[in-house]
């Protein structure tokens, strides 16, 4: 598979894995997304030297706070490959993934994440995730949003059903 515009993702300037070219592609997607009214984030997922998927930030377009470029690319890649595991794939992204996106990358079992701009560049550009990184270091009782345990008649029922299901797909 080649990139959407017919390129193979490599331009001969970078190493055998095409890192610079794939990062450039992610940055191009991010820049183009700004021009079309989206956020300044783009991502590509590659398996070997083949493009699997792309993603652009769609938070404001789709009114979806989880529609970050990396998450969009992960969702698309899973659909294209027919699997929830992206083992064997690399995510190239225009900016260091935020906590949401790095968590999604971990759940997707990506082999590698490579980013261009870092979190400090994002902060200079008006996207400061420092608040979230710092939040996770504090006890939950100090969070502005309350996160607390509740109770129902059988809290463990969904897990009991899962454990009893013989044909479950482990993940």
Short mmCIF file of C-alpha atoms in Angstrom, two decimals:
data_model
loop_
_atom_site.label_atom_id
_atom_site.label_comp_id
_atom_site.label_asym_id
_atom_site.label_seq_id
_atom_site.Cartn_x
_atom_site.Cartn_y
_atom_site.Cartn_z
CA UNK A 1 0.00 0.00 0.00
CA UNK A 2 1.26 3.49 -0.75
CA UNK A 3 0.26 6.82 0.73
CA UNK A 4 -3.01 8.39 -0.29
CA UNK A 5 -1.26 10.64 -2.79
CA UNK A 6 0.66 7.77 -4.41
CA UNK A 7 3.95 8.28 -2.57
CA UNK A 8 5.57 5.41 -0.73
CA UNK A 9 6.36 7.59 2.28
CA UNK A 10 10.08 7.68 1.61
CA UNK A 11 12.00 10.41 -0.11
CA UNK A 12 15.53 9.01 0.16
CA UNK A 13 16.64 11.60 2.71
CA UNK A 14 16.05 9.56 5.81
CA UNK A 15 16.88 6.12 7.11
CA UNK A 16 15.50 2.81 5.92
CA UNK A 17 12.38 3.10 8.09
CA UNK A 18 11.30 6.39 6.46
CA UNK A 19 10.97 8.21 9.78
CA UNK A 20 11.57 11.71 8.42
CA UNK A 21 9.18 11.19 5.51
CA UNK A 22 6.40 9.75 7.68
CA UNK A 23 6.82 12.57 10.20
CA UNK A 24 6.69 15.07 7.34
CA UNK A 25 3.46 13.47 6.17
CA UNK A 26 1.96 13.83 9.66
CA UNK A 27 3.01 17.49 9.80
CA UNK A 28 1.51 18.07 6.32
CA UNK A 29 -1.79 16.57 7.50
CA UNK A 30 -1.75 18.81 10.59
CA UNK A 31 -1.04 21.94 8.58
CA UNK A 32 -3.71 21.10 6.00
CA UNK A 33 -6.19 20.48 8.81
CA UNK A 34 -5.65 24.01 10.14
CA UNK A 35 -6.38 25.39 6.68
CA UNK A 36 -9.68 23.48 6.62
CA UNK A 37 -10.77 24.64 10.08
CA UNK A 38 -9.43 21.81 12.24
CA UNK A 39 -6.82 21.60 14.95
CA UNK A 40 -3.07 21.55 14.23
CA UNK A 41 -2.55 17.82 14.64
CA UNK A 42 -1.99 15.00 12.14
CA UNK A 43 -0.98 11.36 12.40
CA UNK A 44 -0.14 8.37 10.22
CA UNK A 45 0.11 4.70 11.10
CA UNK A 46 2.57 2.57 9.16
CA UNK A 47 3.22 -1.15 9.07
CA UNK A 48 6.63 -1.88 7.59
CA UNK A 49 6.86 0.61 4.75
CA UNK A 50 3.12 0.67 4.05
CA UNK A 51 0.72 3.38 5.10
CA UNK A 52 -2.21 1.87 6.99
CA UNK A 53 -4.13 5.00 7.99
CA UNK A 54 -4.07 8.72 8.55
CA UNK A 55 -5.81 10.95 11.05
CA UNK A 56 -6.43 14.62 11.57
CA UNK A 57 -7.81 16.36 14.64
CA UNK A 58 -11.62 16.38 14.38
CA UNK A 59 -12.55 17.61 17.86
CA UNK A 60 -14.37 20.77 16.78
CA UNK A 61 -15.62 19.41 13.45
CA UNK A 62 -17.21 16.31 14.99
CA UNK A 63 -17.94 17.83 18.41
CA UNK A 64 -16.01 14.89 19.86
CA UNK A 65 -13.36 15.60 22.51
CA UNK A 66 -11.77 12.19 21.81
CA UNK A 67 -11.33 12.81 18.06
CA UNK A 68 -7.63 13.60 18.32
CA UNK A 69 -5.54 12.87 15.22
CA UNK A 70 -3.84 9.88 16.82
CA UNK A 71 -7.15 8.37 17.99
CA UNK A 72 -8.70 8.89 14.55
CA UNK A 73 -5.70 7.18 12.92
CA UNK A 74 -5.86 4.30 15.43
CA UNK A 75 -9.59 3.76 14.85
CA UNK A 76 -9.10 3.76 11.10
CA UNK A 77 -6.07 1.44 11.23
CA UNK A 78 -7.95 -1.07 13.38
CA UNK A 79 -10.82 -1.02 10.90
CA UNK A 80 -8.50 -1.40 7.89
CA UNK A 81 -6.57 -4.27 9.49
CA UNK A 82 -9.63 -5.90 11.06
CA UNK A 83 -7.98 -6.12 14.47
CA UNK A 84 -7.92 -4.13 17.71
CA UNK A 85 -4.19 -4.79 18.02
CA UNK A 86 -1.80 -2.68 15.99
CA UNK A 87 1.24 -4.71 16.99
CA UNK A 88 3.81 -4.39 14.23
CA UNK A 89 2.78 -0.80 13.46
CA UNK A 90 4.30 2.61 14.13
CA UNK A 91 2.38 5.81 14.84
CA UNK A 92 3.97 8.98 13.46
CA UNK A 93 2.39 12.13 14.78
CA UNK A 94 2.92 15.84 14.30
CA UNK A 95 3.11 16.45 18.05
CA UNK A 96 3.95 14.55 21.22
CA UNK A 97 0.82 12.60 22.15
CA UNK A 98 -1.28 13.92 25.02
CA UNK A 99 -2.25 11.54 27.85
CA UNK A 100 -5.40 10.45 25.96
CA UNK A 101 -3.45 9.62 22.81
CA UNK A 102 -0.55 7.87 24.48
CA UNK A 103 -3.07 5.76 26.39
CA UNK A 104 -4.84 4.88 23.14
CA UNK A 105 -1.47 3.96 21.59
CA UNK A 106 -0.70 1.69 24.53
CA UNK A 107 -4.12 0.00 24.33
CA UNK A 108 -3.63 -0.47 20.58
CA UNK A 109 -0.29 -2.18 21.28
CA UNK A 110 1.61 -0.09 18.76
CA UNK A 111 5.29 -1.01 18.55
CA UNK A 112 6.49 2.56 18.37
CA UNK A 113 5.34 6.18 18.56
CA UNK A 114 7.42 8.91 16.88
CA UNK A 115 6.49 12.58 17.19
CA UNK A 116 7.70 15.84 15.68
CA UNK A 117 6.88 18.83 17.94
CA UNK A 118 6.96 18.23 21.68
CA UNK A 119 4.59 19.21 24.51
CA UNK A 120 6.44 22.51 25.00
CA UNK A 121 5.89 23.43 21.34
CA UNK A 122 2.21 22.55 21.78
CA UNK A 123 1.99 24.81 24.83
CA UNK A 124 3.54 27.69 22.86
CA UNK A 125 0.91 27.02 20.19
CA UNK A 126 -1.94 27.29 22.69
CA UNK A 127 -2.37 23.59 23.52
CA UNK A 128 -0.96 23.10 27.01
CA UNK A 129 -1.46 19.55 28.28
CA UNK A 130 0.67 20.23 31.36
CA UNK A 131 -2.53 20.48 33.44
CA UNK A 132 -3.39 16.85 32.61
CA UNK A 133 0.11 15.52 33.24
CA UNK A 134 0.14 17.28 36.61
CA UNK A 135 -3.38 16.14 37.46
CA UNK A 136 -2.42 12.48 37.24
CA UNK A 137 0.31 13.06 39.82
CA UNK A 138 -2.18 14.38 42.43
CA UNK A 139 -4.53 12.31 44.60
CA UNK A 140 -8.02 12.12 43.11
CA UNK A 141 -9.58 13.90 46.06
CA UNK A 142 -7.72 17.02 44.87
CA UNK A 143 -9.17 16.91 41.36
CA UNK A 144 -11.69 19.55 40.25
CA UNK A 145 -13.81 16.81 38.63
CA UNK A 146 -15.00 14.29 41.18
CA UNK A 147 -14.07 10.66 40.47
CA UNK A 148 -15.47 8.35 43.07
CA UNK A 149 -16.56 4.77 43.60
CA UNK A 150 -20.24 4.01 43.87
CA UNK A 151 -22.07 0.78 44.53
CA UNK A 152 -24.71 -1.28 42.79
CA UNK A 153 -26.46 -4.53 43.66
CA UNK A 154 -23.79 -6.64 41.95
CA UNK A 155 -20.70 -4.64 41.05
CA UNK A 156 -18.83 -7.70 39.80
CA UNK A 157 -21.63 -9.09 37.56
CA UNK A 158 -20.14 -7.86 34.25
CA UNK A 159 -16.77 -9.45 35.10
CA UNK A 160 -18.41 -12.68 36.24
CA UNK A 161 -20.26 -12.83 32.90
CA UNK A 162 -16.98 -12.18 31.09
CA UNK A 163 -15.13 -14.90 32.97
CA UNK A 164 -17.96 -17.37 32.33
CA UNK A 165 -17.98 -16.67 28.58
CA UNK A 166 -15.97 -19.49 27.03
CA UNK A 167 -15.60 -17.88 23.60
CA UNK A 168 -14.39 -14.49 24.86
CA UNK A 169 -11.65 -12.75 22.93
CA UNK A 170 -8.88 -11.92 25.35
CA UNK A 171 -7.32 -8.53 25.19
#
